[in-house]
mmCIF file of C-alpha atoms in Angstrom:
data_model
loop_
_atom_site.group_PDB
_atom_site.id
_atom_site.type_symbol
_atom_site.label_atom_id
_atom_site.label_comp_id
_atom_site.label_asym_id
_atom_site.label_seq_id
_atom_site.Cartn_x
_atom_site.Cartn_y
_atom_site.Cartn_z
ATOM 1 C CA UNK A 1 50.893 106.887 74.703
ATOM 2 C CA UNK A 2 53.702 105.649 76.968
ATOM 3 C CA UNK A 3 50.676 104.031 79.190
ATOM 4 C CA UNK A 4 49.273 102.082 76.127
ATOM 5 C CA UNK A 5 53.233 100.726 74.727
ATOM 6 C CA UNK A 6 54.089 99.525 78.129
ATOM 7 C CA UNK A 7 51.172 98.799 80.738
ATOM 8 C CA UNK A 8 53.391 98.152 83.192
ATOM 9 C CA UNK A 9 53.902 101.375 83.983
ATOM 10 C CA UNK A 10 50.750 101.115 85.285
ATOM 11 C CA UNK A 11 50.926 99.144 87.992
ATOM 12 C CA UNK A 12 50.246 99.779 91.126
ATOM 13 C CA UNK A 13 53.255 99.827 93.025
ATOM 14 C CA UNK A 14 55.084 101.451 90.340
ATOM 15 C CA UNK A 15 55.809 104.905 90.361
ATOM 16 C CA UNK A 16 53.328 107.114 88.958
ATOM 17 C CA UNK A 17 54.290 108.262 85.590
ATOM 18 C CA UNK A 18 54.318 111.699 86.476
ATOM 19 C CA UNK A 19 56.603 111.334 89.075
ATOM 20 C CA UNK A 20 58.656 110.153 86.550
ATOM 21 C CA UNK A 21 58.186 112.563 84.595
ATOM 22 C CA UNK A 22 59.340 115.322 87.490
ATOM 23 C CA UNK A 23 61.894 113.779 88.645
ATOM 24 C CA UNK A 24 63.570 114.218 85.427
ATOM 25 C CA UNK A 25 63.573 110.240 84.781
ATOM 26 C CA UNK A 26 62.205 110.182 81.235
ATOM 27 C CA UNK A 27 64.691 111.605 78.736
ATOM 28 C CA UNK A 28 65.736 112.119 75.413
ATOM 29 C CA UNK A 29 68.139 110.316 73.121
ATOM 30 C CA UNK A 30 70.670 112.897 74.261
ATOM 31 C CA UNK A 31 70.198 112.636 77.770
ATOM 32 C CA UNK A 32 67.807 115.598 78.734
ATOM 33 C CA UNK A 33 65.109 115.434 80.451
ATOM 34 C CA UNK A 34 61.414 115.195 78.938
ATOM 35 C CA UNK A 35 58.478 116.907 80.071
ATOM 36 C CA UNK A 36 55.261 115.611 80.233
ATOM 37 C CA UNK A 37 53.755 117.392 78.438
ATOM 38 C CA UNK A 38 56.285 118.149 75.454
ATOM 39 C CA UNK A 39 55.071 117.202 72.398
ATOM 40 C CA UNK A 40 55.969 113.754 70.552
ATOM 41 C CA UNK A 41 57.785 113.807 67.166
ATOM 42 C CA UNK A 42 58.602 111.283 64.243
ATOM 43 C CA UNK A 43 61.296 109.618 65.018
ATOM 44 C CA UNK A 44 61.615 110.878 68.504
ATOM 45 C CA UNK A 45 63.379 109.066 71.223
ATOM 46 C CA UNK A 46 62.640 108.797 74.775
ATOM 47 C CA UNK A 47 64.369 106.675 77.406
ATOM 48 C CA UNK A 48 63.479 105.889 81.353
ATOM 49 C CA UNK A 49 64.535 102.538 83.597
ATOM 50 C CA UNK A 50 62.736 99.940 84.412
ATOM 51 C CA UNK A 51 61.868 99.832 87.877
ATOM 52 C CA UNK A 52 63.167 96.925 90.046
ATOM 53 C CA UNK A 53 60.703 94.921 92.233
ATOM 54 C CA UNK A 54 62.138 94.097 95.871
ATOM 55 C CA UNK A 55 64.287 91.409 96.378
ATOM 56 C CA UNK A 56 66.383 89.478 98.775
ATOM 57 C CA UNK A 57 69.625 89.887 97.995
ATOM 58 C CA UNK A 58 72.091 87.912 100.434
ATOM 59 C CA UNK A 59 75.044 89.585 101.832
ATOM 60 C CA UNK A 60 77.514 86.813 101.900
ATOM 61 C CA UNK A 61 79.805 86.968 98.946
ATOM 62 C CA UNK A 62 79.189 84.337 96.234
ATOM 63 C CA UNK A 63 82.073 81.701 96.689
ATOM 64 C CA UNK A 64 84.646 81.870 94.063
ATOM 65 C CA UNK A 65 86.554 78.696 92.904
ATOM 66 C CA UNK A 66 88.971 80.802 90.715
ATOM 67 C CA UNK A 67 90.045 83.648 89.740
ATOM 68 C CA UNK A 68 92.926 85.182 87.506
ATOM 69 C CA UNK A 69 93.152 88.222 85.025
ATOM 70 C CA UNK A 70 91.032 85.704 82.770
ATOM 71 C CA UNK A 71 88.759 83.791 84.249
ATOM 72 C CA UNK A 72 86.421 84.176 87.427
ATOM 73 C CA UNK A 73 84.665 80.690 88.715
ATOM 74 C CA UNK A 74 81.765 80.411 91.249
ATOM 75 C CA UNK A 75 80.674 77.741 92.869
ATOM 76 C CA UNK A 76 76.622 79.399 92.157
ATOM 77 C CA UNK A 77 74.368 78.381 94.929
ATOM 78 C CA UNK A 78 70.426 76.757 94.155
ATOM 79 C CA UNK A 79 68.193 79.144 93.204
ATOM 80 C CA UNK A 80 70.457 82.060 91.525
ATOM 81 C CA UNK A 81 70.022 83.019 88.419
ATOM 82 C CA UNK A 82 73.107 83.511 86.027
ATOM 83 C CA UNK A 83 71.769 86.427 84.116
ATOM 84 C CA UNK A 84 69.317 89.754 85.622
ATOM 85 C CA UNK A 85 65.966 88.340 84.321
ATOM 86 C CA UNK A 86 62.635 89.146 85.754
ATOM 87 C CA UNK A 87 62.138 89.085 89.005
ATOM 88 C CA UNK A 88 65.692 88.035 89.437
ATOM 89 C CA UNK A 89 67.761 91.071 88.815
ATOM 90 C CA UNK A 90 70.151 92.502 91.709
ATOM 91 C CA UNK A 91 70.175 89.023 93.158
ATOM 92 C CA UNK A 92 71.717 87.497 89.929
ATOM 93 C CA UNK A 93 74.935 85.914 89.970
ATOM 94 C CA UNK A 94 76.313 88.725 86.994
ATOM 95 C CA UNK A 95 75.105 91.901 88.805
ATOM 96 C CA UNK A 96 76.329 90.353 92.634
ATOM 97 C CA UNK A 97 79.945 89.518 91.276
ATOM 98 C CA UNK A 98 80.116 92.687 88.899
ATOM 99 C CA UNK A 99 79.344 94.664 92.654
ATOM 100 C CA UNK A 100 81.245 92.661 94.527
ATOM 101 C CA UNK A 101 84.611 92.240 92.154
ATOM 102 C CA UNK A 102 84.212 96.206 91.115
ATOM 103 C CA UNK A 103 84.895 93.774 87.113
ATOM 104 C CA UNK A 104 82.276 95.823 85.189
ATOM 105 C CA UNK A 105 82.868 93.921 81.878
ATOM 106 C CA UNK A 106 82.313 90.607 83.418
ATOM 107 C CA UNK A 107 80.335 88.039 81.515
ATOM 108 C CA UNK A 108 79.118 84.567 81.838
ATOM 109 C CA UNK A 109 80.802 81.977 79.966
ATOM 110 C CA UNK A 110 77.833 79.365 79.672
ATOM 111 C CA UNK A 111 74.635 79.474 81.552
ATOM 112 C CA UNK A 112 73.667 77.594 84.450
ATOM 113 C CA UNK A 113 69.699 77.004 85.090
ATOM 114 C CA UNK A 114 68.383 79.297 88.181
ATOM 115 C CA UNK A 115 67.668 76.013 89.927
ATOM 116 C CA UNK A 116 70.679 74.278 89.209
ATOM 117 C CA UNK A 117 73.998 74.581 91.513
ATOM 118 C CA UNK A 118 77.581 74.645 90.950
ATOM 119 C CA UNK A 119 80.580 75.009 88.315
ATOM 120 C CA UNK A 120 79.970 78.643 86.549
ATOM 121 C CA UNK A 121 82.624 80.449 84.798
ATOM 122 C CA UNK A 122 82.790 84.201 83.667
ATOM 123 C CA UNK A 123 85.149 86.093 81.352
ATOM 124 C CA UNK A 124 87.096 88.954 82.498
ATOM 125 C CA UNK A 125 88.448 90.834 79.551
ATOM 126 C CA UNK A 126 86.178 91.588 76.702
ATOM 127 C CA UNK A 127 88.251 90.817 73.825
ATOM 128 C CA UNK A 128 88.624 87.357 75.128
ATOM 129 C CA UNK A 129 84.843 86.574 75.640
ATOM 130 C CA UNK A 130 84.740 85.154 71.973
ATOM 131 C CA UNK A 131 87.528 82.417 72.215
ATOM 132 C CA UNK A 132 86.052 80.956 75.151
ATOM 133 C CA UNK A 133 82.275 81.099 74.265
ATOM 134 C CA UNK A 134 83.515 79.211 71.528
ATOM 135 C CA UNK A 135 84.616 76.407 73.261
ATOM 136 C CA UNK A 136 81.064 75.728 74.789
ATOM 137 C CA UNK A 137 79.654 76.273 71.244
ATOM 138 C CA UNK A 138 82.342 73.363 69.803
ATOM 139 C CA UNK A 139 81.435 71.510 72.351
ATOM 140 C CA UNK A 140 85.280 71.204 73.543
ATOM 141 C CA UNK A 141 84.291 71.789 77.173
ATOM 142 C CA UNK A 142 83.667 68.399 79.480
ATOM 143 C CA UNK A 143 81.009 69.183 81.664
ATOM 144 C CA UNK A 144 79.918 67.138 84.358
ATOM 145 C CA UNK A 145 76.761 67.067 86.141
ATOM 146 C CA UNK A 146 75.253 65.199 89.384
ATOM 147 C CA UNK A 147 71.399 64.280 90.158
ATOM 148 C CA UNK A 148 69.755 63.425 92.797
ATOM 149 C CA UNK A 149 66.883 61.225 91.653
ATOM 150 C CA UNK A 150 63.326 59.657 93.159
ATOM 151 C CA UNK A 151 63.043 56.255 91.016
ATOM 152 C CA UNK A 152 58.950 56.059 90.403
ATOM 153 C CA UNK A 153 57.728 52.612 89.840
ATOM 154 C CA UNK A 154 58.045 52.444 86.539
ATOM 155 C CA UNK A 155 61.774 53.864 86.330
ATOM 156 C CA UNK A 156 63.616 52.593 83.627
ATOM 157 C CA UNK A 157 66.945 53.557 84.610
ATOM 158 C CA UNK A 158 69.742 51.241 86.124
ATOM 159 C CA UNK A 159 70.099 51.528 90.016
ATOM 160 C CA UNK A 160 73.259 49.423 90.993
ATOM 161 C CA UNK A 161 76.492 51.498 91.740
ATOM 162 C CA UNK A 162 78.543 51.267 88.446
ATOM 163 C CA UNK A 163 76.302 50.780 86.026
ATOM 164 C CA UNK A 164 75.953 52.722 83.013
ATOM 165 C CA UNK A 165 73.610 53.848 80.353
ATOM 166 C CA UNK A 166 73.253 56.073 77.451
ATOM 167 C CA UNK A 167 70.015 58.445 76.845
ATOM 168 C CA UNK A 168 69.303 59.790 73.712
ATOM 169 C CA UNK A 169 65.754 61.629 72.574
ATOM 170 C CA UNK A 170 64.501 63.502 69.927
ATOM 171 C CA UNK A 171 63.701 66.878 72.369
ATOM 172 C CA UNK A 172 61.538 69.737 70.948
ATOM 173 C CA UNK A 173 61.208 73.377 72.752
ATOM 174 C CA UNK A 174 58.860 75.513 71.360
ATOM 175 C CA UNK A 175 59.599 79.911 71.566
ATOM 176 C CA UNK A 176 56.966 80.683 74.414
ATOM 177 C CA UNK A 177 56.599 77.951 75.923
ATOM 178 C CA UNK A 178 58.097 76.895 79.464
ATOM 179 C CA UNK A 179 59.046 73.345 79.060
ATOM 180 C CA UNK A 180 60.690 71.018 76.818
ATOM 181 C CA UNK A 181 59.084 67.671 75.736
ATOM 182 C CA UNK A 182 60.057 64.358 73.541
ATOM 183 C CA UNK A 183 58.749 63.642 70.087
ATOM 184 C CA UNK A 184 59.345 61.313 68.170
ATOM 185 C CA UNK A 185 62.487 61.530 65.498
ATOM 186 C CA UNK A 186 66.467 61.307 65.323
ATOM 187 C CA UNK A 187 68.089 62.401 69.464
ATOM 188 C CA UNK A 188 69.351 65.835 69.362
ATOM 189 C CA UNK A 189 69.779 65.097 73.415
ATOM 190 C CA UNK A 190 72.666 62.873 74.510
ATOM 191 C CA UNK A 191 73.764 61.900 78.166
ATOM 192 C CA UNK A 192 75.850 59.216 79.716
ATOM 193 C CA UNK A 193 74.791 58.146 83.169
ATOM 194 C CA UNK A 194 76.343 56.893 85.549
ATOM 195 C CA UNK A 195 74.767 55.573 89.284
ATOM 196 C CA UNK A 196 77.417 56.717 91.450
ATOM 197 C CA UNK A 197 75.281 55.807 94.893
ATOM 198 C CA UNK A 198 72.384 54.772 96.026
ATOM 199 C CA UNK A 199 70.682 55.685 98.997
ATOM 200 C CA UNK A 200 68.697 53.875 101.983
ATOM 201 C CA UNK A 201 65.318 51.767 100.851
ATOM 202 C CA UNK A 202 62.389 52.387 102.255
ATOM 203 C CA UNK A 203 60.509 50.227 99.966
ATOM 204 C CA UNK A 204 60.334 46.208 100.002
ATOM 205 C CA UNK A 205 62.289 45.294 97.392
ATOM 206 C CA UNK A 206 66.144 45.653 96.848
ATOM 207 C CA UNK A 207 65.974 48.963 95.266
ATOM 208 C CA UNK A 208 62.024 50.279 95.447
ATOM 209 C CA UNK A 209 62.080 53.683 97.690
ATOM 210 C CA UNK A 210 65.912 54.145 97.504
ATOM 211 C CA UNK A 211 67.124 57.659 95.529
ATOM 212 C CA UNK A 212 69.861 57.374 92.869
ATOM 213 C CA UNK A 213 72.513 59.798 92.818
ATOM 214 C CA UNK A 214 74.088 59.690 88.848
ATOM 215 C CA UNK A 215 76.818 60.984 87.658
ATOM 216 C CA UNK A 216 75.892 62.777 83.797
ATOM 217 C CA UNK A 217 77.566 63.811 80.826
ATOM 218 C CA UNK A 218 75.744 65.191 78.449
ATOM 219 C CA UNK A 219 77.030 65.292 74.973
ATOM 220 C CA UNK A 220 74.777 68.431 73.825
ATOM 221 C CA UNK A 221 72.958 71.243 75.321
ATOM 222 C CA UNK A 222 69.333 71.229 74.841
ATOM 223 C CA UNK A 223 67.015 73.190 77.196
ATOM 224 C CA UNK A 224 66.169 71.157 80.212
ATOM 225 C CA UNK A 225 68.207 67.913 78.951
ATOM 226 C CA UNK A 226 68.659 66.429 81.767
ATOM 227 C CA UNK A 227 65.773 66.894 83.945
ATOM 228 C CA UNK A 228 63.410 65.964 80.836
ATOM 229 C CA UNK A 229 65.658 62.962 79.975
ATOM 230 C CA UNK A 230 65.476 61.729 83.480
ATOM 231 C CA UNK A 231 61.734 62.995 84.411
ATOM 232 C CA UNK A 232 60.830 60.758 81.282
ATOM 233 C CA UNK A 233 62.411 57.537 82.550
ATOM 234 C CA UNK A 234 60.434 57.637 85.472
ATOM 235 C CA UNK A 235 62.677 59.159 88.164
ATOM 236 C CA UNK A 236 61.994 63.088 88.319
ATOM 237 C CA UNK A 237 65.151 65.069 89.751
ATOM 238 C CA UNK A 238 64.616 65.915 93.338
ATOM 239 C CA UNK A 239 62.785 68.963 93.961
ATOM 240 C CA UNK A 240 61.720 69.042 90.081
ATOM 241 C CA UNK A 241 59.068 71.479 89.405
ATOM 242 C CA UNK A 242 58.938 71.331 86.023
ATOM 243 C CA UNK A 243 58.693 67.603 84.581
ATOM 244 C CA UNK A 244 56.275 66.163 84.267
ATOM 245 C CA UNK A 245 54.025 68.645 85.138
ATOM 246 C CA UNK A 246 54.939 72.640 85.983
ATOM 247 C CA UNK A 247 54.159 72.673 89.642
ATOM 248 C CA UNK A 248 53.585 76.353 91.725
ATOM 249 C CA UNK A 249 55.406 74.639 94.365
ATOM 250 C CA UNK A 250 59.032 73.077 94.108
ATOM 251 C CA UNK A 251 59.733 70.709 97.177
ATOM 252 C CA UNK A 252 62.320 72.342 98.379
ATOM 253 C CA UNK A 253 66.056 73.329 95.722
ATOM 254 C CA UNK A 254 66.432 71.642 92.639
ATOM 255 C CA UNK A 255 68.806 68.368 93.206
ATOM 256 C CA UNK A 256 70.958 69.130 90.302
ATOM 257 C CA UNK A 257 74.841 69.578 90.225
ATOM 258 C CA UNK A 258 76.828 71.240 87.753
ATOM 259 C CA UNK A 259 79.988 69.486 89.162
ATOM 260 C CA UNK A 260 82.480 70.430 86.533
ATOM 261 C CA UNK A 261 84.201 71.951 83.959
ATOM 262 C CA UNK A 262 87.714 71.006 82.171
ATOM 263 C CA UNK A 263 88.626 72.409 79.362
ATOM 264 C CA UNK A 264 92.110 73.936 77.776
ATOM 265 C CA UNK A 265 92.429 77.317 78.002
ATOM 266 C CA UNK A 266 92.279 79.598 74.209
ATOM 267 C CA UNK A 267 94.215 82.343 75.632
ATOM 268 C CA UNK A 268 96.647 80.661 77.849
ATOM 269 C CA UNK A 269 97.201 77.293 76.816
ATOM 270 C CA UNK A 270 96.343 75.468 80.199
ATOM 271 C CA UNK A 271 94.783 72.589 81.328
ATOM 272 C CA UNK A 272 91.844 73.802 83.479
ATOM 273 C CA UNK A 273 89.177 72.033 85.459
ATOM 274 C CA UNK A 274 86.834 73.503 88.150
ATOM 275 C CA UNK A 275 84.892 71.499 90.223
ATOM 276 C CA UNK A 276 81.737 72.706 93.132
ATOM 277 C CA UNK A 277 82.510 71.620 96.662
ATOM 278 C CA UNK A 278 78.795 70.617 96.879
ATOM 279 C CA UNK A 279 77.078 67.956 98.264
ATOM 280 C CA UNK A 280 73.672 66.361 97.063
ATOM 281 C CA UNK A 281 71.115 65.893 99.920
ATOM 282 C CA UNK A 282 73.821 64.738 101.904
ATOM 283 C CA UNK A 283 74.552 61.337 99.464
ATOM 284 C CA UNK A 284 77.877 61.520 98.120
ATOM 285 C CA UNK A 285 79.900 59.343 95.198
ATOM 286 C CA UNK A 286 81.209 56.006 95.981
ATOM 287 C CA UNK A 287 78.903 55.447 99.157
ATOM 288 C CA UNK A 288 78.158 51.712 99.171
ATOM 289 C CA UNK A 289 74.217 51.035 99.273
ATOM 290 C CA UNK A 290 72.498 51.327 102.360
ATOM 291 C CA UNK A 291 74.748 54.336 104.087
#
């Protein structure tokens, strides 16, 4: 029966389900241990773990921005993922800082994209999780991001230092399905861009060849704004795997930066802002062209 609910257990390099069952790892709603061969019930309950795949988990501490009896703020690395999910469990950046901080009720704040670096705030007391979820869900937190771009030919974006621009797209996600797209309809996705710098050409003309780096503020929160929003203006985030097309293969982390957060503080009344130390491929703000 257990076989047929979840075929996972299954699987090869799982451990046998009568191991399990030995070992005293299946067990009842009240904590004792089932046999295998105890007989099922209406309304029974039985509970057992899911077993954890391997996986890399570094040993340097994630670095930490802030930290008071409130708030806790990493600056989260490419390639961690905010929450245990899938194959991304003891690695993530909740379970790492719950082990390494001994702060069993911490939570995320927001959510950061595996791929995506920087600004990442938890809550530290549970009764307090509320007021500042809140703020993300008013949208009364400024968040700023950074992208690396690759203008294609036909990039419709602006690519002197300065200039600014506003995208806005009707953006549809469908339950199931990995990626976002744009249909046609009133925006639901708004971001301001700025080009903050621009790097050296490799191409003939003045800017053809050259990546953008662009400063973005996006006014909502739709899955995958801004890498859809920029993919579909013809210059793809650096390392994009995603849009247009899902690619096996990412070349290499996702160039995107969550570089801030300000907001004031429900519980305490402050002015705070948090921003990542991080640098995209090497191409920072305020670089004149060419450098």
């Amino acid at each position: 029966m257990l076989l047929a609910r979840f075929p996972a257990l299954a699987d090869p390099a799982a451990t046998p389900l009568a191991e399990r069952f030995a070992a005293g790892e299946v067990v009842d709603a009240h904590g004792r241990a089932w046999a295998a061969d105890d007989a099922v019930g209406v309304g029974d309950e039985l509970w057992f773990h899911r077993e954890l795949r391997p996986e890399d988990v570094p040993a340097e501490p994630l670095p930490i921005l802030f930290r008071d009896e409130h708030l806790l703020v990493i600056d989260k690395p490419h390639d961690v993922a905010t929450m245990p999910r899938g194959a991304h469990v003891l690695a993530s950046a909740l379970v790492r800082l719950r082990r390494d901080t001994g702060i069993e009720q911490l939570v995320p704040l927001h959510r950061l994209d595996r791929r995506t670096a920087g600004v990442l705030a938890f809550g530290v007391r549970p009764e307090e999780r509320s007021a500042y979820q809140q703020l993300f869900a008013r949208r009364e937190v400024d968040k700023r991001y950074e992208a690396l771009v690759l203008p294609g030919p036909g990039c419709t974006l602006p690519r002197t230092v300065g200039e600014r621009a506003e995208l806005a797209d009707r953006m549809e996600k469908r339950r199931g399905e990995l990626t976002a797209r744009i249909v046609p309809g009133a925006p639901n996705a708004h971001t301001e861009l700025e080009v903050l710098a621009v790097g050296d050409s490799e191409g003939e003309g003045p800017t053809e060849g050259r990546a953008l780096l662009l400063g973005l503020r996006p006014r909502t929160g739709r899955t995958h704004q801004l890498r859809l929003q920029l993919s579909s203006r013809g210059a793809p985030i650096a390392g994009e795997d995603l849009y247009p097309e899902p690619s096996p293969e990412p070349a290499g982390p996702l160039q995107l930066l969550a570089r801030s957060l300000a907001f004031t503080d429900p519980v305490t009344g402050q002015a705070r802002e948090f921003r990542s130390g991080r640098v995209l491929g090497g191409l920072a703000p305020g670089e004149p062209p060419g450098t």
